[in-house]
Coordinates of C-alpha atoms in Angstrom, one line a residue:
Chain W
X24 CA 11.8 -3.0 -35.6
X25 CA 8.0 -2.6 -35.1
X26 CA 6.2 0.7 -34.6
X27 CA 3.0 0.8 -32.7
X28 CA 0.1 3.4 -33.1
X29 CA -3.0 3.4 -30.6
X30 CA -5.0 6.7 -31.7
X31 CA -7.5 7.7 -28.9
X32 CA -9.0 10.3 -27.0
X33 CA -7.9 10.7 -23.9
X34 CA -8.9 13.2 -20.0
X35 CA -6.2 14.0 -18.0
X36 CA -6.3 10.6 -16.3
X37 CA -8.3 8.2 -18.7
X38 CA -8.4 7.2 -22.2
X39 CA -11.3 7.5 -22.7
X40 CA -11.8 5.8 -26.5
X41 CA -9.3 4.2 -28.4
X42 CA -10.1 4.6 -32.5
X43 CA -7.7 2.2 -33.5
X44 CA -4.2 0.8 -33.3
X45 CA -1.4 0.5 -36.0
X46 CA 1.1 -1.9 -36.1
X47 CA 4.1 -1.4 -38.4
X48 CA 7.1 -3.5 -39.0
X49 CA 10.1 -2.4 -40.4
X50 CA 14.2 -4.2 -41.3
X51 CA 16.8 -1.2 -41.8
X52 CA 20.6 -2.1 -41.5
X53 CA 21.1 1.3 -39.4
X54 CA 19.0 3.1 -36.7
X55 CA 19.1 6.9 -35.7
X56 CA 17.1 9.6 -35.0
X57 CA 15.9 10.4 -38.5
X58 CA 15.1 7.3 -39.2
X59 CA 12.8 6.8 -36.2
X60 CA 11.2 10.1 -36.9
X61 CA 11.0 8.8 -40.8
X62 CA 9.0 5.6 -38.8
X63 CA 7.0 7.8 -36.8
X64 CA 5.6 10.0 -39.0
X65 CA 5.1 7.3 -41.5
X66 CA 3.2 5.3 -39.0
X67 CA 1.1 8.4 -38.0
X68 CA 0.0 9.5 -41.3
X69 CA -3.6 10.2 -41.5
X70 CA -4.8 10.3 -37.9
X71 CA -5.6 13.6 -36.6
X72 CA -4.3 15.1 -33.0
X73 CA -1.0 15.1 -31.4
X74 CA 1.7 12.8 -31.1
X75 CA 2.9 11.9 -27.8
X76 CA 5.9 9.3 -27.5
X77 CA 8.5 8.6 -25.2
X78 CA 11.5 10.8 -24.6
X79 CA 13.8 8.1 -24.5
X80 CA 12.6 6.7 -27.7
X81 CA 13.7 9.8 -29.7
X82 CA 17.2 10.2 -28.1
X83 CA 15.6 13.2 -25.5
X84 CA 15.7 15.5 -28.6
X85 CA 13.7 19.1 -27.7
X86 CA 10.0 19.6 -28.5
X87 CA 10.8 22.4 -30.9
X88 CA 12.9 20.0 -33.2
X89 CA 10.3 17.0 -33.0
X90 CA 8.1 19.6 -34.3
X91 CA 9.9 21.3 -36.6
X92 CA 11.0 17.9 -38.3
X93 CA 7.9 15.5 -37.8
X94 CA 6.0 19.3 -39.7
X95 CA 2.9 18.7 -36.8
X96 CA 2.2 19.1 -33.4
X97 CA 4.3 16.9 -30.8
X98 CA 4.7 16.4 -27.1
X99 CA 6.5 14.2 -24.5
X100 CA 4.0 12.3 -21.8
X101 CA 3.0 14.9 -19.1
X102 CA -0.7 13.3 -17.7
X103 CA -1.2 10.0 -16.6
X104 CA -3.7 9.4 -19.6
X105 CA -0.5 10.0 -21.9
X106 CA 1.5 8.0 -19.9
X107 CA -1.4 5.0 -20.1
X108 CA -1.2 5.8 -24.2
X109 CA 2.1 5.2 -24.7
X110 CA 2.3 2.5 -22.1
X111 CA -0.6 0.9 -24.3
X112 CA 1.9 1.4 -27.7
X113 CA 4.5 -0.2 -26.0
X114 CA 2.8 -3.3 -24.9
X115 CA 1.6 -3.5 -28.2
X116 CA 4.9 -3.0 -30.0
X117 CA 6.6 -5.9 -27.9
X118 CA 3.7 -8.3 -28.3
X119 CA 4.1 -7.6 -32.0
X120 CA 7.8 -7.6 -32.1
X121 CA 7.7 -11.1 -30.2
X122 CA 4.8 -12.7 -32.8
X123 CA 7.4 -11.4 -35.7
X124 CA 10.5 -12.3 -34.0
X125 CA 9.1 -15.4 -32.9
X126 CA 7.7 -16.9 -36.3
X127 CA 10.6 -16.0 -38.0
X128 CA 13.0 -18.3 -35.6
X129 CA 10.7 -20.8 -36.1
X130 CA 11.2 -20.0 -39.9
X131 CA 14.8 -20.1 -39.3
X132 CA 15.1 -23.4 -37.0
X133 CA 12.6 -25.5 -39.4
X134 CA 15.1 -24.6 -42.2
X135 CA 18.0 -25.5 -40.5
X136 CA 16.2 -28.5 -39.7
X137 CA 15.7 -29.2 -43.0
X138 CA 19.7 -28.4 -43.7
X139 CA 20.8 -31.3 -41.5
X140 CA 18.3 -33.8 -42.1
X141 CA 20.4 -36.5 -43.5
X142 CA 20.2 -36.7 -47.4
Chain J
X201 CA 26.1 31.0 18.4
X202 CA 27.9 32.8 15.8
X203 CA 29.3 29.7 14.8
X204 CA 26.0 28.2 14.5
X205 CA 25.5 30.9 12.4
X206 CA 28.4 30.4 10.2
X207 CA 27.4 27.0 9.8
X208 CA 23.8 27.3 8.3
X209 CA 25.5 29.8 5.5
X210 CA 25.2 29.1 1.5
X211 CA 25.3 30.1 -1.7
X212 CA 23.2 28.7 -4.8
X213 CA 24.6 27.1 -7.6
X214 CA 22.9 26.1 -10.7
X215 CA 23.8 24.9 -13.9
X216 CA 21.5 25.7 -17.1
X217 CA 21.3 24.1 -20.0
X218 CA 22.3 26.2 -23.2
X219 CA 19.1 24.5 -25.1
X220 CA 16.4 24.6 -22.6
X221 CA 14.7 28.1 -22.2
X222 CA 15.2 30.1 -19.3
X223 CA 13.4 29.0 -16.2
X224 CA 14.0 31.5 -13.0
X225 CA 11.6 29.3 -10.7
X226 CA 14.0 26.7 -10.5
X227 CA 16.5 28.7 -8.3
X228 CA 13.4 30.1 -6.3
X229 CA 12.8 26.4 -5.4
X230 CA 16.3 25.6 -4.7
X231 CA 16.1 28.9 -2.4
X232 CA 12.8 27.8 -0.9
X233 CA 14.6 24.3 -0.1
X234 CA 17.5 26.0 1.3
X235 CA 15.5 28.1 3.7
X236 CA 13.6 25.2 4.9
X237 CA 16.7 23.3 5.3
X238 CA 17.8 26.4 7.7
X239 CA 20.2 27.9 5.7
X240 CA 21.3 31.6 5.1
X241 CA 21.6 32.6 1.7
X242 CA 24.2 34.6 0.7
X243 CA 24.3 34.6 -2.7
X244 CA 22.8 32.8 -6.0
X245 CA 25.3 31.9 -8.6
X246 CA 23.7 30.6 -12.0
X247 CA 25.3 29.9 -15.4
X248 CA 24.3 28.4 -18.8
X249 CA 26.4 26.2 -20.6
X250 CA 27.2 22.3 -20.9
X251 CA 27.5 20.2 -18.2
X252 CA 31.7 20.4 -16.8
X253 CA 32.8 16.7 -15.9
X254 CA 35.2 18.1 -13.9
X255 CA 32.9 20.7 -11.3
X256 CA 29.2 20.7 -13.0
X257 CA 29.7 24.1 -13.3
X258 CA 32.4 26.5 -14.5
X259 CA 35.5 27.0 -12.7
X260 CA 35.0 30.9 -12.4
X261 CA 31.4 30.4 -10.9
X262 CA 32.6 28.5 -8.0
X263 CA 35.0 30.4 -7.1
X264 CA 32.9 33.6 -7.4
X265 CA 30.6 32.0 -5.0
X266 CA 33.2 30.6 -2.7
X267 CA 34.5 34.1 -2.8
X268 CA 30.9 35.3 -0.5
X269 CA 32.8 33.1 1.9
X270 CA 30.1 30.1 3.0
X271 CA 29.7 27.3 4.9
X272 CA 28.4 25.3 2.1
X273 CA 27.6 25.3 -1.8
X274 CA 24.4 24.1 -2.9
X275 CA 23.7 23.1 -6.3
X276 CA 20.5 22.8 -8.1
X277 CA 22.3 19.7 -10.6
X278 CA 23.0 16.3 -9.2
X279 CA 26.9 16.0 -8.5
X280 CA 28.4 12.8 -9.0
X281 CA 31.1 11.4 -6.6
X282 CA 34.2 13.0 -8.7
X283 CA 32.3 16.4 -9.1
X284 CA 31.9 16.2 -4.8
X285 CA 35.7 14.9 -4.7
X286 CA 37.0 17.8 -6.6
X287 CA 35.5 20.3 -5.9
X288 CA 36.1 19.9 -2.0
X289 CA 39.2 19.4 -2.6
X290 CA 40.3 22.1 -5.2
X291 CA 38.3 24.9 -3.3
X292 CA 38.1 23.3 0.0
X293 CA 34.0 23.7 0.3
X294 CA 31.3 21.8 1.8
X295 CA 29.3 20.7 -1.3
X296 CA 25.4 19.6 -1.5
X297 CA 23.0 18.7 -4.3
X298 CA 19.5 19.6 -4.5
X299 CA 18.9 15.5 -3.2
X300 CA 21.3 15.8 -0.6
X301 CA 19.4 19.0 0.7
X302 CA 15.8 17.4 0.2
X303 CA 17.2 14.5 2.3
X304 CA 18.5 16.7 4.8
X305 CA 15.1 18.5 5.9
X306 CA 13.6 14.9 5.7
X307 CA 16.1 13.6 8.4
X308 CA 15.7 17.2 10.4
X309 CA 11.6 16.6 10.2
X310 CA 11.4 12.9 10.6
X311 CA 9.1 12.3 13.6
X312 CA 7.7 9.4 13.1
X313 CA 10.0 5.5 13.1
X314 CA 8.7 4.7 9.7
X315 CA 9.9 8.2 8.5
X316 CA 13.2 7.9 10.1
X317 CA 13.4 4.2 8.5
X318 CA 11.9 5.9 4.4
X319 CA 15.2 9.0 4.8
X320 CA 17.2 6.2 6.2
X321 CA 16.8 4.2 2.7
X322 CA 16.7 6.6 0.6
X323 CA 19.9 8.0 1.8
X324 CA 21.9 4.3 1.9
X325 CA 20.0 4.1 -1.9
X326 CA 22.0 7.4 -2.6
X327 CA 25.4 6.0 -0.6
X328 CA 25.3 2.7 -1.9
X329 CA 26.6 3.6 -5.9
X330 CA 28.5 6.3 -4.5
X331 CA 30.6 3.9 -1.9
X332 CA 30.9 1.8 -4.9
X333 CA 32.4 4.1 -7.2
X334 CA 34.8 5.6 -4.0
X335 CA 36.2 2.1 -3.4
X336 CA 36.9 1.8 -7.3
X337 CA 38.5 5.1 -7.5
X338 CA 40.5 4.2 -4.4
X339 CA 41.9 1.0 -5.4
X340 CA 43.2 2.5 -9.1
X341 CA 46.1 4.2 -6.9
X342 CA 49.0 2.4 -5.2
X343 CA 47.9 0.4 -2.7
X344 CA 49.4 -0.5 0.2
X345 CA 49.8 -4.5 1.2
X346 CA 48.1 -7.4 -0.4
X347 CA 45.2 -7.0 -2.3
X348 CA 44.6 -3.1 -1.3
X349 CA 41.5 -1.2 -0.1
X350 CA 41.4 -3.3 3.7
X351 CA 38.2 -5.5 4.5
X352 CA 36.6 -3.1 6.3
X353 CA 36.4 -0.7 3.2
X354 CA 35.7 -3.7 0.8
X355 CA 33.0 -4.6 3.7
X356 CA 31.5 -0.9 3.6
X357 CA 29.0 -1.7 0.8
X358 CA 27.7 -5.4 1.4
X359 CA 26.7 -3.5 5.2
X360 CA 25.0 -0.7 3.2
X361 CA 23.2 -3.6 1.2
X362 CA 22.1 -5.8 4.3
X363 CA 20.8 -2.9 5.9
X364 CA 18.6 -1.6 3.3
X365 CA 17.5 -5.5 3.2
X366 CA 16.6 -5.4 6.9
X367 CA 14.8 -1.7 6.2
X368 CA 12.6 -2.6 3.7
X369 CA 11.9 -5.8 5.7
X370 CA 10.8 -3.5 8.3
X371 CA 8.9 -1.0 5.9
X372 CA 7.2 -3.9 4.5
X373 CA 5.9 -4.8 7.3
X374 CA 4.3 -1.2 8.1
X375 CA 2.9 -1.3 4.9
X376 CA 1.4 -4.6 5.7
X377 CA -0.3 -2.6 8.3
X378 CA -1.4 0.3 6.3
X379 CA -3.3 -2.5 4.5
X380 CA -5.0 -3.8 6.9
X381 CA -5.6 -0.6 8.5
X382 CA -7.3 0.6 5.1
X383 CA -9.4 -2.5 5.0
X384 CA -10.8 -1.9 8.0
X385 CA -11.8 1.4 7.6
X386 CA -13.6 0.2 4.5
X387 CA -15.1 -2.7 6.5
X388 CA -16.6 0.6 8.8
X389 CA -18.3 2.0 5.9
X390 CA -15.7 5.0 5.0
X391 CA -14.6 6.2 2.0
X392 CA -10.8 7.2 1.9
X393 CA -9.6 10.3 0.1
X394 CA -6.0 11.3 -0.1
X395 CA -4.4 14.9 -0.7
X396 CA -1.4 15.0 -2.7
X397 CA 0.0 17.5 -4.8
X398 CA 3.3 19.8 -5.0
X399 CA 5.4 20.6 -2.1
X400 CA 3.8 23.7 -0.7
X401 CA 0.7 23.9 -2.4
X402 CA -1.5 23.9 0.9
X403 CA -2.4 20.1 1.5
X404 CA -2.2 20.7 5.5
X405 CA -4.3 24.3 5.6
X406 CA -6.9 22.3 3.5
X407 CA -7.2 19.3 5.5
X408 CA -7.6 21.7 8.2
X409 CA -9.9 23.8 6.4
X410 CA -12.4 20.3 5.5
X411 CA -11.9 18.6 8.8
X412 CA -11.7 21.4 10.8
X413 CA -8.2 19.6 12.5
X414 CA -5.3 21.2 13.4
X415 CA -2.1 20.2 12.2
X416 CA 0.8 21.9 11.4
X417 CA 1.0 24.1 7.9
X418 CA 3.4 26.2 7.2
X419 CA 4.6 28.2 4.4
X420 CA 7.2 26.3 3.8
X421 CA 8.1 22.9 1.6
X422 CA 7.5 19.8 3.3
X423 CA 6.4 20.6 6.7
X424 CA 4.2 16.9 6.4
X425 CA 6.3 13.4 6.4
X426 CA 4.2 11.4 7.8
X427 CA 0.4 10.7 6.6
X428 CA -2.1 12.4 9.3
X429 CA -5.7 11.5 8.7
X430 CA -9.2 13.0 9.5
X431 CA -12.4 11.8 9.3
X432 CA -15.0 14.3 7.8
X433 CA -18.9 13.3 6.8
X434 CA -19.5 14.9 2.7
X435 CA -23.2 14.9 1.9
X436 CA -23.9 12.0 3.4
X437 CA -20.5 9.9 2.9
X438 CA -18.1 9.4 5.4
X439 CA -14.7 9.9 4.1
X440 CA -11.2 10.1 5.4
X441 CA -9.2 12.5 4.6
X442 CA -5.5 11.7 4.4
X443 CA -2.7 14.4 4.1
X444 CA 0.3 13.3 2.4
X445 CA 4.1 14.1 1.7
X446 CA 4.2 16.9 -1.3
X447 CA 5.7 15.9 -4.7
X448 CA 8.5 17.6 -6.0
X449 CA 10.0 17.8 -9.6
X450 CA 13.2 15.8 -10.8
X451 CA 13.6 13.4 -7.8
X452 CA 15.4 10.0 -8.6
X453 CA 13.3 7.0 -8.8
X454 CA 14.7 5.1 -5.4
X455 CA 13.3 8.4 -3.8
X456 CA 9.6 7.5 -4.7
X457 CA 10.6 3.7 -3.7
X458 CA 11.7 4.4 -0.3
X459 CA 8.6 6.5 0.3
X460 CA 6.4 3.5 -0.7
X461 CA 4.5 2.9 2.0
X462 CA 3.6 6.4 3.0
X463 CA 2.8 7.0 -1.2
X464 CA 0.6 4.2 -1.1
X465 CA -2.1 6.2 1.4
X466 CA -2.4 8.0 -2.4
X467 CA -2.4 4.7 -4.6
X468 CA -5.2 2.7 -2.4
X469 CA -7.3 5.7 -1.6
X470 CA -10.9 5.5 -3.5
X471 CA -10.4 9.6 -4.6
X472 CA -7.6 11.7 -4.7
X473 CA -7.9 15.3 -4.3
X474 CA -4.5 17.0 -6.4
X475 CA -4.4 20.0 -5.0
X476 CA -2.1 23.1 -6.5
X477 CA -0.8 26.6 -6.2
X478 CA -3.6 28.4 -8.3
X479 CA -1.6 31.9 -7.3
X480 CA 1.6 30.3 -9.3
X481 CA 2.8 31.8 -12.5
X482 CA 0.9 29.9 -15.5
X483 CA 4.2 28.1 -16.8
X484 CA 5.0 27.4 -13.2
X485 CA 1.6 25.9 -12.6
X486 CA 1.6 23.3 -15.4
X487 CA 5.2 22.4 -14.5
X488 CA 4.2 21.6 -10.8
X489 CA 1.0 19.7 -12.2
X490 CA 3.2 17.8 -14.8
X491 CA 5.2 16.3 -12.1
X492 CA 2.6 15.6 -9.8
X493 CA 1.3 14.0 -12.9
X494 CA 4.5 12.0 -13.3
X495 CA 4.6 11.5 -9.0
X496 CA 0.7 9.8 -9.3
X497 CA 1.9 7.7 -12.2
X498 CA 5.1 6.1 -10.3
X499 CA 2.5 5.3 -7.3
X500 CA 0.5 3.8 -9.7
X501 CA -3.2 5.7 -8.6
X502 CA -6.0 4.4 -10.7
X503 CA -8.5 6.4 -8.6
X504 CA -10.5 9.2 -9.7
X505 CA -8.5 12.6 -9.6
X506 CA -9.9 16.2 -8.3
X507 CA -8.0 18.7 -8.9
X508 CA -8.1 21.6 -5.9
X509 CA -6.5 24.8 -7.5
X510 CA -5.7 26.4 -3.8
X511 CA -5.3 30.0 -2.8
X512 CA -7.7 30.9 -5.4
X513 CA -8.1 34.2 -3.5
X514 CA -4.9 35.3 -4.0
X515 CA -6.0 35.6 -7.6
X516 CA -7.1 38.7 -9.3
X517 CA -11.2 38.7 -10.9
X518 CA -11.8 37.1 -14.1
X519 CA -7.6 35.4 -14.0
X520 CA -8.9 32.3 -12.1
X521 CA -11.6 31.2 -14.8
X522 CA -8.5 31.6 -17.8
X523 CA -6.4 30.0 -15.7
X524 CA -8.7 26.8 -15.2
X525 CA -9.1 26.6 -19.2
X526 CA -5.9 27.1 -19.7
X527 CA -4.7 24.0 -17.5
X528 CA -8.0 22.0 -18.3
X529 CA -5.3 19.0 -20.3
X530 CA -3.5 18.8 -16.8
X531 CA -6.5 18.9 -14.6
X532 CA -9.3 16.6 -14.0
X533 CA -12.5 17.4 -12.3
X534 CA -10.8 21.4 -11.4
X535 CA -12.5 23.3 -8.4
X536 CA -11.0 26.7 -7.4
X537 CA -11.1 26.8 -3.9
X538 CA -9.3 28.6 -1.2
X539 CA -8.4 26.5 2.1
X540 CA -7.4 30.0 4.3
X541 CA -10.6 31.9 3.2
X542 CA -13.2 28.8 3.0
X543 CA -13.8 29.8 -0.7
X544 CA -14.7 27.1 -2.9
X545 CA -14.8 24.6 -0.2
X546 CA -18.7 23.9 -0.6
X547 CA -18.5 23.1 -4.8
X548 CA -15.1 21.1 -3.5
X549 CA -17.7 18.5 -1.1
X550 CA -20.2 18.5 -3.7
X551 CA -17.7 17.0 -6.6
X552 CA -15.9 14.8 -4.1
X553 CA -19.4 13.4 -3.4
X554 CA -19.8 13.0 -7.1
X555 CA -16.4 11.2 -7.9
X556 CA -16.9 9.1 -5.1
X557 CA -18.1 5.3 -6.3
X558 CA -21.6 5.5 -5.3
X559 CA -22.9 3.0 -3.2
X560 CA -24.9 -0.3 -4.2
X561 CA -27.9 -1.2 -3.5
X562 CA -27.7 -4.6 -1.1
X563 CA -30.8 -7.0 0.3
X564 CA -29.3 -9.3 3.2
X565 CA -30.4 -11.8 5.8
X566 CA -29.5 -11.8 9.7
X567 CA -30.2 -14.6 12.0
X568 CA -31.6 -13.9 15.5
X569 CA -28.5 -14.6 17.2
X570 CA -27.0 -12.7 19.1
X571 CA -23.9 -12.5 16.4
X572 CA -26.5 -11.3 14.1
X573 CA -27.9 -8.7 16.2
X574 CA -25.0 -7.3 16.8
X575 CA -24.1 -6.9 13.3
X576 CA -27.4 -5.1 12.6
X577 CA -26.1 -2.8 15.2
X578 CA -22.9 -2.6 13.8
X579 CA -25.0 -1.7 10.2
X580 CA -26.7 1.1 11.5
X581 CA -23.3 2.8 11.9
X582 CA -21.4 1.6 8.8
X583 CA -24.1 1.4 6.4
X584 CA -27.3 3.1 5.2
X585 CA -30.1 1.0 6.0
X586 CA -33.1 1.4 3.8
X587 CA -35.3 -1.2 5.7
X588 CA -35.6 -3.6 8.2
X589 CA -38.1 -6.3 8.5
X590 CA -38.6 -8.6 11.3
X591 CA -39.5 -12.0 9.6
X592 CA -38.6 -15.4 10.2
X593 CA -34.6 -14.1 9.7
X594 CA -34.0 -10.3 10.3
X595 CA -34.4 -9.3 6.1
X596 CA -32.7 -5.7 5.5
X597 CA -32.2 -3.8 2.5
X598 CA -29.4 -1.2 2.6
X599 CA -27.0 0.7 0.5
X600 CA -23.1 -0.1 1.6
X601 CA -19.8 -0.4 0.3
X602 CA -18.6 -4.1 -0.8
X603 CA -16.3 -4.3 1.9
X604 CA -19.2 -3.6 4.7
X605 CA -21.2 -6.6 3.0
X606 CA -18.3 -9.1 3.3
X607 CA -17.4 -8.2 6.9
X608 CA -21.0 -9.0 7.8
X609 CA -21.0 -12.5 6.2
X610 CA -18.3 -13.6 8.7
X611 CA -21.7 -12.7 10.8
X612 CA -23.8 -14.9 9.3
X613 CA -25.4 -12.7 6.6
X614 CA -26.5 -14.0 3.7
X615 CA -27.2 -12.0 0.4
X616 CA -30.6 -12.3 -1.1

């Protein structure tokens, strides 16, 4: 799976700068809540402000226990400018997933390729 | 007319969740709704706990409130099709969801044939899962002959289906117009502005209050369906000023989708003026701005936002200023105003002037033809013309909106 990060400053309906953007790939056999919440705040380490992510992407858990567990401050998209944010993340995270995906079955049909070229 | 009375009786159910906190202006909403829907309420019946597969609610609740004796039970949670099955059968009550009852002052206030056609969707867009699910229930039993549930049953949902087909045919076609009609407008030099915002919040007393119009407000949720628009000069720009249906929170995607073409008066206008209860409890307030937040996001708006916090004389000295600072993440560009008292109204004009995409600067050639004059005529109306010079081609220099430029090529105008 791939985490993406876009840190920026936002209005209530613009971003108005973004400061950079963090793309993080990661292979675990399982997936839950801790271990997105282990990704997150991982992929978030260092960059000041909030973090603002999808509901759906942390199972709809309550504010309170993002906080609690991530240990900084947390929120679910209310403005548009969040919305844009995350929307931003997420078209980053599929690109990336698709460039990792995608080289790696290219990996994977060159060797089997190579597996039934006749000897 | 007793029975009438009977009739337009209920009592208020909601459901709470044990891990959310508290939140009493939920069932104020769902009373607000009720009483705009016509209904008497009796009672308000509210419990916290997990959802119950069986009723939504506890067993005990319902019956308490069937015990007040009312022609219907209205809950603030969406029922599913079992839920509506058993509980009017196991209590023998008339049942409706918050949805149902939104719908249900839509269809009662439709005036207009595209609003009729929006509730008309929306409600088949409701029907259509639910048929599904009743036919499925209905052919686990015994059934009786070959192959069960009858044609006309099986046929119930593909009619559902083709007529939502031939609505949205229909409502595309309206919206088709609105384009048009919005292009046009721009062609004649205006700017369009559109008032959205919560149910209630005052959109209709403040387009009267800018426009000086007089359409019908009330204290009540969703007195507007249908867009009404006014024209209104702001410090030199002439804008339109379009009135809109109120958002409201929680309301199911295909909702929003059925309402496309009136929503998209908000997602094609150049400003859009958000306006909000100012006199609303704090929590309240961000809650209502959230899901206006959410509403503008599923119309896709890309326009610049002001935010209008009305009745600002309902509030007491000094609240209003921590109340804008407090909101300031949820609020673009906020102006206190009141729409009944006219407070506000002149730093309201003076922001939507400066939100507004300011005009360019043009330099354009006319031939003397009578095509051409007429077009300079038409100019002096949509435009603001800086100069005119008489030369060997009429040469004028004027400030206009793109739009007004590119209807007067079809004139023969040439850019210089």
């Amino acid at each position: 799976m791939v985490c993406a990060v876009v840190s920026a400053s936002i209005s209530p309906n613009f971003m108005e700068r973004i400061h950079s953007v963090r793309l993080i790939p990661r292979e675990t056999r399982t997936i839950d809540i801790n271990v997105i919440l282990d990704f997150l705040n991982e992929s978030c380490m260092c960059l000041p402000g909030t973090i603002v992510a999808e509901s759906g992407d942390l199972y709809n858990m309550e504010i309170w226990r993002v906080k609690s567990i991530l240990g900084r401050d947390f929120k679910y998209p209310e403005t548009i400018a969040e919305r844009m944010a995350v929307e931003t993340a997420h078209h980053i995270s599929i690109a990336g997933r698709r460039l990792i995906v995608g080289d790696k079955s290219m990996h994977g049909k060159t060797g089997a390729m190579n597996k039934n070229e006749p000897g | 007319m007793n029975r009438d009375k009977k009739e337009k009786t209920a009592v208020l159910l909601m459901r709470e969740s044990p891990t959310k906190p508290l939140d009493s202006s939920r069932m104020r909403e769902l009373r607000g709704l009720a009483e705009a829907a016509g209904y008497q309420v009796l009672a308000e019946v509210s419990q916290r706990r997990g959802r119950d597969s069986r009723y939504q609610i506890g067993r005990g609740k319902i019956e308490e409130a069937r015990s007040h004796n009312p022609e219907k039970l209205i809950f603030y949670n969406a029922l599913s099709p079992n839920q509506v099955f058993n509980i009017t059968s196991e209590f023998s009550a008339r049942v409706l969801d918050r949805f149902n009852l939104i719908l249900e002052i839509f269809s009662t206030r439709a005036s207009t044939r595209e609003a009729k056609l929006q509730v008309e969707l929306a409600r088949l867009s409701y029907d259509a899962p639910q048929v599904k699910s009743a036919l499925a229930l209905k052919k686990r039993g015994e059934q009786p002959g070959f192959r069960g549930a009858g044609a006309y049953e099986q046929s119930m949902y593909h009619d559902i289906r083709g007529r939502m087909a031939k609505i949205r045919s229909e409502l595309a076609y309206v919206e088709n117009m609105g384009e048009d009609r919005r292009q046009r407008r721009r062609e004649q030099g205006f700017d369009l502005a559109a008032i959205a915002g919560y149910t209630n919040a005052g959109k209709s007393t403040l387009l009267n209050a800018l426009t000086g119009s007089k359409v019908e407000a009330k204290d009540q949720p969703f007195t507007t369906l249908s867009p009404t628009t006014r024209a209104r000069e702001v410090l030199g720009r002439r804008v339109l000023f379009t009135d809109t249906v109120g958002f409201i929170d929680d309301l199911p995607h295909f909702l929003i989708k059925a309402f496309r073409s009136t929503l998209s008066e908000i997602s094609e206008a150049d400003l859009v003026l958000l306006v909000a209860d100012a006199s609303d409890p704090l929590e309240l307030l961000r809650r209502k701005l959230a899901a206006s937040h959410k509403a503008l996001w599923d119309c896709e708006v890309r326009a610049p936002i002001v935010t209008v916090l009305n009745k600002a004389d309902r509030l007491e000295e000094g609240r209003a200023e921590k109340i804008v600072e407090l909101i300031r993440d949820l609020a673009p560009c906020p102006v206190l105003a009141s729409a009944f008292s006219g407070q506000g109204l002149g730093v309201l004009e003076e922001c939507i002037s400066m939100r507004l995409q300011p005009l360019q600067e043009y330099s354009i050639r006319l031939p003397y033809t009578a095509q051409g004059l007429s077009e300079l005529s038409r100019l002096y109306e949509t435009a603001e013309l800086l100069s005119v010079s008489y030369e060997e081609e009429l040469v004028i220099r004027l400030r206009a909106k793109k739009e007004t430029i590119a209807r007067a090529s079809l004139s023969g105008a040439r850019r210089m």
